[in-house]
CSV table of C-alpha atoms (C1' of nucleotides) in Angstrom, one decimal:
chain,number,residue,atom,x,y,z
V,670,MET,CA,84.5,79.6,151.0
V,671,SER,CA,86.2,76.9,150.1
V,672,GLY,CA,89.1,78.9,148.8
V,673,LEU,CA,88.8,77.6,145.3
V,674,SER,CA,88.9,80.1,142.9
V,675,ALA,CA,86.3,80.0,140.8
V,676,THR,CA,87.2,78.4,137.1
V,677,THR,CA,86.0,79.3,133.7
V,678,GLN,CA,85.1,76.6,131.6
V,679,SER,CA,84.1,76.4,127.8
V,680,PHE,CA,81.0,78.5,127.2
V,681,SER,CA,78.8,80.1,124.3
V,682,PHE,CA,77.3,83.4,123.5
V,683,THR,CA,75.4,84.6,120.4
V,684,ILE,CA,76.5,88.4,119.2
V,685,SER,CA,74.0,90.3,117.8
V,686,MET,CA,75.2,92.8,115.4
V,687,ASP,CA,72.0,95.3,115.1
V,688,VAL,CA,74.8,98.0,115.9
V,689,VAL,CA,76.5,97.0,112.5
V,690,ASN,CA,75.6,98.3,109.5
V,691,GLY,CA,75.7,96.0,106.4
V,692,PRO,CA,75.4,92.7,105.3
V,693,LEU,CA,78.3,90.0,106.2
V,694,ASN,CA,78.8,86.6,104.4
V,695,LEU,CA,81.3,84.8,106.8
V,696,GLN,CA,82.1,81.8,104.6
V,697,GLU,CA,82.8,84.3,101.8
V,698,THR,CA,84.9,86.5,103.9
V,699,ILE,CA,87.0,83.7,105.4
V,700,LEU,CA,87.8,82.0,102.5
V,701,SER,CA,88.5,84.2,99.9
V,702,GLY,CA,92.2,84.1,100.2
V,703,GLN,CA,93.1,87.5,102.0
V,704,THR,CA,96.9,86.9,103.3
V,705,GLY,CA,96.7,88.5,106.7
V,706,GLU,CA,96.4,85.2,108.3
V,707,PRO,CA,96.0,81.8,107.7
V,708,GLU,CA,92.7,81.2,106.6
V,709,TRP,CA,90.6,79.7,109.6
V,710,LEU,CA,89.7,75.7,109.9
V,711,ARG,CA,86.6,74.9,108.9
V,712,ALA,CA,84.3,72.1,109.5
V,713,ALA,CA,80.9,72.3,108.2
V,714,SER,CA,79.6,75.9,108.0
V,715,ILE,CA,81.6,76.3,111.6
V,716,PHE,CA,84.9,78.2,111.5
V,717,THR,CA,87.8,77.7,114.3
V,718,ASP,CA,90.1,80.2,115.4
V,719,VAL,CA,93.1,81.3,117.8
V,720,THR,CA,94.2,84.5,119.3
V,721,LEU,CA,95.5,86.5,121.9
V,722,LEU,CA,93.6,88.6,124.2
V,723,ASP,CA,94.9,90.7,126.7
V,724,GLY,CA,98.2,88.2,125.9
V,725,THR,CA,96.1,84.9,126.7
V,726,PRO,CA,95.2,82.7,124.3
V,727,ILE,CA,91.4,81.9,123.2
V,728,LYS,CA,89.9,79.4,120.8
V,729,TYR,CA,86.7,79.7,119.3
V,730,MET,CA,84.2,78.7,116.8
V,731,LEU,CA,82.2,80.8,115.1
V,732,SER,CA,78.9,80.3,112.7
V,733,HIS,CA,75.9,82.7,111.9
V,734,LYS,CA,72.7,82.3,110.2
V,735,ARG,CA,72.3,82.3,106.8
V,736,GLU,CA,71.3,85.4,106.4
V,737,THR,CA,73.9,88.2,105.2
V,738,ASP,CA,71.5,91.0,106.7
V,739,LYS,CA,70.7,91.2,109.8
V,740,PHE,CA,73.3,88.7,111.0
V,741,SER,CA,73.8,87.2,114.5
V,742,LEU,CA,77.2,85.3,115.2
V,743,GLU,CA,77.0,82.3,117.8
V,744,VAL,CA,80.5,81.8,119.2
V,745,ARG,CA,81.8,79.0,121.7
V,746,ALA,CA,84.7,80.2,123.5
V,747,ILE,CA,87.5,78.0,124.9
V,748,PRO,CA,89.6,79.7,127.5
V,749,GLY,CA,93.3,79.4,127.8
V,750,ASP,CA,93.6,80.5,131.0
V,751,PRO,CA,90.8,79.6,133.6
V,752,ARG,CA,90.9,82.5,135.6
V,753,ASN,CA,89.6,84.8,132.8
V,754,GLN,CA,86.0,85.8,133.7
V,755,ALA,CA,83.6,84.8,130.8
V,756,ASP,CA,81.8,88.1,130.3
V,757,GLU,CA,85.5,89.8,129.9
V,758,ILE,CA,86.1,86.8,127.6
V,759,ALA,CA,82.9,87.7,125.7
V,760,THR,CA,83.2,91.2,125.6
V,761,ASN,CA,86.7,91.3,124.1
V,762,LEU,CA,86.0,88.5,121.5
V,763,LYS,CA,83.1,90.8,120.9
V,764,THR,CA,85.8,93.8,119.9
V,765,HIS,CA,88.0,91.4,118.1
V,766,LEU,CA,85.2,90.4,115.8
V,767,ILE,CA,84.2,93.5,114.6
V,768,ASP,CA,87.8,94.2,113.9
V,769,VAL,CA,88.9,90.9,112.5
V,770,LEU,CA,86.0,91.0,110.4
V,771,GLY,CA,85.8,94.3,109.4
V,772,LEU,CA,82.2,95.0,110.5
V,773,LYS,CA,82.7,98.5,110.8
V,774,ASP,CA,83.0,98.8,107.3
V,775,ASP,CA,79.8,100.3,105.5
V,776,LEU,CA,79.3,98.1,102.7
V,777,ASN,CA,76.4,99.5,102.0
V,778,LEU,CA,77.6,102.5,101.2
V,779,PHE,CA,80.4,101.0,99.2
V,780,TYR,CA,77.4,99.3,97.0
V,781,ARG,CA,75.8,102.8,96.6
V,782,LYS,CA,78.7,104.6,95.3
V,783,PHE,CA,79.9,102.0,92.9
V,784,ALA,CA,76.1,101.1,91.9
V,785,GLU,CA,77.2,102.6,88.3
V,786,ASP,CA,80.5,101.0,87.7
V,787,LYS,CA,79.2,98.0,85.1
V,788,VAL,CA,81.7,95.9,85.6
V,789,LEU,CA,82.3,96.2,89.5
V,790,SER,CA,78.5,96.3,90.3
V,791,LEU,CA,78.1,92.8,88.6
V,792,THR,CA,80.3,91.1,91.7
V,793,PHE,CA,77.4,92.6,94.5
V,794,GLN,CA,75.1,90.3,94.7
V,795,ASN,CA,76.9,87.3,94.5
V,796,LEU,CA,79.4,88.4,97.1
V,797,ARG,CA,77.1,90.6,99.3
V,798,GLY,CA,78.7,90.4,102.5
V,799,LEU,CA,82.1,89.6,101.8
V,800,ARG,CA,84.4,91.9,104.0
V,801,LEU,CA,88.1,92.8,104.5
V,802,MET,CA,89.5,91.0,107.2
V,803,HIS,CA,91.8,92.6,109.4
V,804,GLY,CA,95.1,90.8,110.4
V,805,THR,CA,95.8,90.7,114.2
V,806,ASN,CA,99.3,90.5,113.7
V,807,LEU,CA,101.5,92.3,111.8
V,808,PHE,CA,104.6,89.7,111.4
V,809,GLN,CA,102.4,86.9,110.9
V,810,ALA,CA,100.6,88.6,107.7
V,811,LEU,CA,104.1,89.9,106.3
V,812,ILE,CA,104.8,86.6,106.3
V,813,CYS,CA,101.9,84.8,105.1
V,814,SER,CA,101.9,87.3,102.1
V,815,MET,CA,105.5,86.3,101.4
V,816,LEU,CA,104.4,83.0,101.0
V,817,SER,CA,101.5,83.3,99.0
V,818,GLN,CA,104.1,84.5,96.4
V,819,ASN,CA,104.0,82.4,93.1
V,820,ASN,CA,101.8,80.1,94.9
V,821,SER,CA,98.5,79.2,95.4
V,822,VAL,CA,95.9,79.8,98.4
V,823,ARG,CA,95.9,76.1,99.3
V,824,LEU,CA,99.6,75.9,99.5
V,825,TRP,CA,100.6,78.9,101.3
V,826,ASN,CA,98.4,78.1,104.0
V,827,ARG,CA,99.9,74.6,104.1
V,828,SER,CA,103.1,75.8,104.8
V,829,ALA,CA,101.8,78.7,107.6
V,830,ARG,CA,100.3,75.9,109.2
V,831,LEU,CA,103.3,74.0,109.4
V,832,MET,CA,105.2,77.1,110.3
V,833,MET,CA,102.5,77.0,113.5
V,834,ALA,CA,103.0,73.3,114.2
V,835,SER,CA,106.9,73.5,113.8
V,836,TYR,CA,107.9,76.5,115.4
V,837,GLY,CA,105.1,78.5,117.3
V,838,PRO,CA,104.5,79.0,120.6
V,839,ARG,CA,101.9,76.1,122.1
V,840,ALA,CA,98.9,77.0,123.4
V,841,ASN,CA,96.8,75.1,126.1
V,842,PHE,CA,93.1,75.5,126.6
V,843,VAL,CA,90.7,74.9,129.7
V,844,ASP,CA,88.9,71.5,127.9
V,845,GLY,CA,92.5,69.7,127.7
V,846,SER,CA,93.1,71.0,123.6
V,847,HIS,CA,96.0,72.5,122.6
V,848,ASP,CA,97.4,74.4,119.1
V,849,PHE,CA,100.2,76.3,118.2
V,850,LEU,CA,100.0,80.2,117.4
V,851,PHE,CA,102.0,81.8,114.6
V,852,PRO,CA,105.8,81.6,115.6
V,853,HIS,CA,108.0,84.7,116.5
V,854,PRO,CA,110.5,86.5,114.2
V,855,GLU,CA,113.1,85.3,116.8
V,856,THR,CA,112.2,82.3,116.5
V,857,LEU,CA,112.9,82.2,113.0
V,858,ALA,CA,115.5,84.4,112.8
V,859,LYS,CA,117.7,81.6,114.4
V,860,LEU,CA,116.9,79.1,111.4
V,861,ASN,CA,118.7,78.5,108.7
V,862,SER,CA,116.6,78.3,105.6
V,863,ARG,CA,117.4,75.1,104.5
V,864,ASP,CA,115.4,73.6,107.8
V,865,LEU,CA,112.9,75.8,107.7
V,866,ARG,CA,112.0,75.0,103.9
V,867,SER,CA,112.1,71.0,104.6
V,868,LYS,CA,109.9,71.3,107.3
V,869,THR,CA,107.3,73.7,105.5
V,870,SER,CA,107.7,73.0,102.0
V,871,MET,CA,108.0,76.3,101.3
V,872,GLY,CA,110.5,76.1,98.3
V,873,TYR,CA,112.4,79.2,97.9
V,874,ARG,CA,110.7,81.5,99.7
V,875,ALA,CA,112.4,80.1,103.4
V,876,LYS,CA,115.6,82.4,102.1
V,877,PRO,CA,113.9,85.9,102.1
V,878,ILE,CA,111.6,84.6,104.8
V,879,VAL,CA,114.2,83.8,107.5
V,880,ALA,CA,116.2,86.9,106.4
V,881,VAL,CA,113.4,89.4,107.0
V,882,SER,CA,112.8,87.5,110.4
V,883,ARG,CA,116.4,88.5,111.4
V,884,MET,CA,115.9,92.0,110.1
V,885,ILE,CA,112.9,92.3,112.1
V,886,ALA,CA,114.2,90.3,115.2
V,887,ASN,CA,117.2,92.5,115.2
V,888,HIS,CA,115.2,95.9,114.9
V,889,GLN,CA,116.8,96.4,111.7
V,890,PHE,CA,113.4,96.7,110.3
V,891,ASP,CA,110.1,98.1,112.2
V,892,LEU,CA,106.8,96.8,110.8
V,893,SER,CA,104.9,99.0,113.4
V,894,LYS,CA,106.5,102.2,112.2
V,895,LEU,CA,104.9,101.8,108.7
V,896,ALA,CA,101.4,103.0,109.8
V,897,ASN,CA,102.3,106.3,110.6
V,898,GLN,CA,103.7,106.7,106.9
V,899,SER,CA,101.8,107.7,103.6
V,900,TYR,CA,101.1,105.0,101.4
V,901,ASP,CA,103.9,105.8,98.6
V,902,GLU,CA,106.6,106.0,102.1
V,903,ALA,CA,105.4,102.4,103.6
V,904,LYS,CA,105.3,100.8,100.3
V,905,ASP,CA,109.2,102.1,99.4
V,906,MET,CA,110.1,100.7,102.6
V,907,LEU,CA,108.6,97.3,102.4
V,908,LEU,CA,110.2,97.0,98.8
V,909,GLU,CA,113.7,97.0,100.6
V,910,LEU,CA,112.8,93.9,102.2
V,911,PRO,CA,113.8,90.8,100.6
V,912,GLY,CA,111.3,88.9,98.6
V,913,VAL,CA,109.0,91.7,99.0
V,914,GLY,CA,107.7,92.9,95.6
V,915,PRO,CA,105.1,95.3,94.8
V,916,LYS,CA,102.3,92.5,95.0
V,917,VAL,CA,103.0,91.3,98.4
V,918,ALA,CA,103.9,94.7,99.8
V,919,ASP,CA,100.3,95.3,98.7
V,920,CYS,CA,99.2,92.4,100.5
V,921,PHE,CA,100.7,93.3,103.5
V,922,LEU,CA,99.5,97.1,103.8
V,923,LEU,CA,95.7,96.0,102.8
V,924,TYR,CA,95.2,92.7,104.9
V,925,GLY,CA,97.9,93.4,107.3
V,926,ALA,CA,98.2,96.6,108.1
V,927,GLY,CA,94.4,97.4,107.2
V,928,ARG,CA,94.7,99.9,104.6
V,929,ARG,CA,92.0,100.4,102.5
V,930,ASP,CA,93.4,102.1,99.8
V,931,ALA,CA,95.9,99.5,98.6
V,932,ALA,CA,95.4,97.2,96.3
V,933,PRO,CA,97.6,94.2,95.5
V,934,VAL,CA,97.3,93.6,91.6
V,935,ASP,CA,98.4,89.6,91.2
V,936,VAL,CA,97.3,87.7,87.8
V,937,TRP,CA,93.9,88.2,88.3
V,938,ILE,CA,92.9,91.2,89.0
V,939,HIS,CA,95.4,92.4,86.2
V,940,ARG,CA,93.8,90.3,83.8
V,941,ILE,CA,90.1,91.4,84.8
V,942,ILE,CA,91.3,95.4,84.6
V,943,SER,CA,93.1,95.6,81.8
V,944,LYS,CA,90.4,93.3,80.1
V,945,ARG,CA,86.8,95.0,81.3
V,946,TYR,CA,87.9,98.6,82.4
V,947,LEU,CA,91.2,99.0,79.8
V,948,HIS,CA,89.7,97.7,76.8
V,949,GLY,CA,91.6,94.9,76.8
V,950,ARG,CA,95.2,96.8,76.0
V,951,LYS,CA,98.0,95.3,77.4
V,952,THR,CA,99.6,97.2,80.0
V,953,SER,CA,102.5,96.4,83.1
V,954,ARG,CA,100.9,95.4,86.4
V,955,ALA,CA,102.3,98.9,87.7
V,956,LYS,CA,99.6,100.6,85.6
V,957,THR,CA,96.6,98.5,86.8
V,958,ALA,CA,97.8,99.0,90.2
V,959,THR,CA,98.1,102.8,89.9
V,960,PHE,CA,94.6,102.6,87.8
V,961,LEU,CA,92.6,101.1,90.9
V,962,ARG,CA,94.0,103.1,93.6
V,963,LYS,CA,92.9,106.3,91.4
V,964,ARG,CA,89.8,105.0,90.4
V,965,PHE,CA,88.4,103.3,93.6
V,966,ARG,CA,90.4,105.8,96.3
V,967,GLU,CA,89.4,104.5,99.8
V,968,TRP,CA,87.9,101.8,98.7
V,969,ALA,CA,90.5,100.6,96.5
V,970,GLY,CA,90.8,97.7,98.7
V,971,TYR,CA,87.6,96.6,98.7
V,972,ALA,CA,87.4,96.7,94.9
V,973,GLN,CA,90.3,94.5,94.7
V,974,LEU,CA,88.8,91.7,96.6
V,975,TYR,CA,85.6,91.8,94.8
V,976,LEU,CA,87.1,92.0,91.5
V,977,PHE,CA,89.6,88.8,92.4
V,978,ASP,CA,86.7,86.9,93.7
V,979,TYR,CA,84.3,87.5,90.7
V,980,ALA,CA,87.9,86.9,88.3
V,981,ARG,CA,88.1,83.3,90.2
V,982,ARG,CA,84.7,82.3,89.7
V,983,GLU,CA,84.9,83.3,85.8
V,984,LYS,CA,87.8,81.1,85.6
V,985,VAL,CA,86.3,78.5,87.4
V,986,LYS,CA,83.2,78.5,85.4
V,987,GLN,CA,85.4,78.6,82.2
V,988,THR,CA,87.0,75.4,83.2
V,989,ARG,CA,83.8,73.1,84.3
V,990,ALA,CA,82.5,74.2,81.0
V,991,GLN,CA,85.0,72.5,79.0
Q,815,DT,C1',104.4,66.2,80.7
Q,816,DC,C1',104.0,70.4,80.9
Q,817,DC,C1',101.1,74.1,83.1
Q,818,DC,C1',99.2,76.8,86.5
Q,819,DA,C1',99.2,79.1,91.3
Q,820,DG,C1',97.2,85.8,94.8
Q,821,DG,C1',105.5,87.2,92.0
Q,822,DA,C1',110.2,88.7,92.8
Q,823,DT,C1',114.8,88.8,90.9
Q,824,DC,C1',118.4,89.8,87.8
Q,825,DA,C1',120.6,90.2,83.3
Q,826,DA,C1',119.6,92.0,78.5
Q,827,DG,C1',117.4,94.5,75.1
K,793,DC,C1',111.2,101.3,81.3
K,794,DT,C1',110.0,96.1,79.1
K,795,DT,C1',111.2,91.0,78.5
K,796,DG,C1',112.6,86.6,79.7
K,797,DA,C1',114.4,82.8,82.4
K,798,DT,C1',114.8,81.0,87.1
K,799,DC,C1',113.5,80.1,91.8
K,800,DA,C1',110.7,75.1,95.0
K,801,DT,C1',106.4,72.9,95.6
K,802,DG,C1',102.3,70.3,94.7
K,803,DG,C1',97.6,69.9,91.8
K,804,DG,C1',95.3,69.7,87.8
DNA sequence: TCCCAGGATCAAG
DNA sequence: CTTGATCATGGG
């Protein structure tokens, strides 16, 4: 024995997802604008994410074969701590991916259940394998959802990345690279909103984001407590936060807290629901939201995700046709 | 230059 | 309970 402890370097492995029923479209899933966390970085068809496993950071690159059914995931893992065992990291990473990518959700059941819905079923072919992601950090999910209000996906992602680079804890990896995680509420609570604004170009959203960070940092508000409450109770609690309205609250509940019966109603959803389900009658967003929840129940979040993507695609087609 | 982006808020009607 | 103006920022 040399006395040197074994160190784990970067390594690759494959996750066979035979046990998980249903398709996965990795690209659609990650690029669908869900607000639980910033969009994973993409180079060609390889996605990179950094997460905490048992409190230590891991960077991993993800790709998969073209088939959406019977897929397998190619994973390259770069540990943050060389003392962690490779097989242990692989096991934890697999569990993590099943959770984050919603691989337990029975998509085929969803497709079967609403095959007769003339509007929703239209989206199933192109979006087959699109899944709801599950945020890993409640605070991050709330802030990202707040950033998304009256903003484009591209811009809120940019602000979130700038927040990480400016105020996030640094994570080092065994290959010498480093990255920045999402900042803690305690860090943001100490800022004045003007500095946050100038460094992240988040505009007027800086003020409520600092305010909310303070409420969470001093335990005036507990995000984890919402899991034990009914949808209506949880939403009412969230609506008391400055800068959090009905849409942002639903984004947090769906993408952050993993409540699949929440259905955020934005301009796109409101348009397509009133046009295709309510005969073009003009209604309020509140009524659109109620309609979504009552019609799709525990699948409301999924219905919303598919209709949102579909509505955006239609818009793109229209603008191209001009 | 104006309009829009996964809206929230406040004042008026 | 609805409507309108305002709020930063950047892209088209």
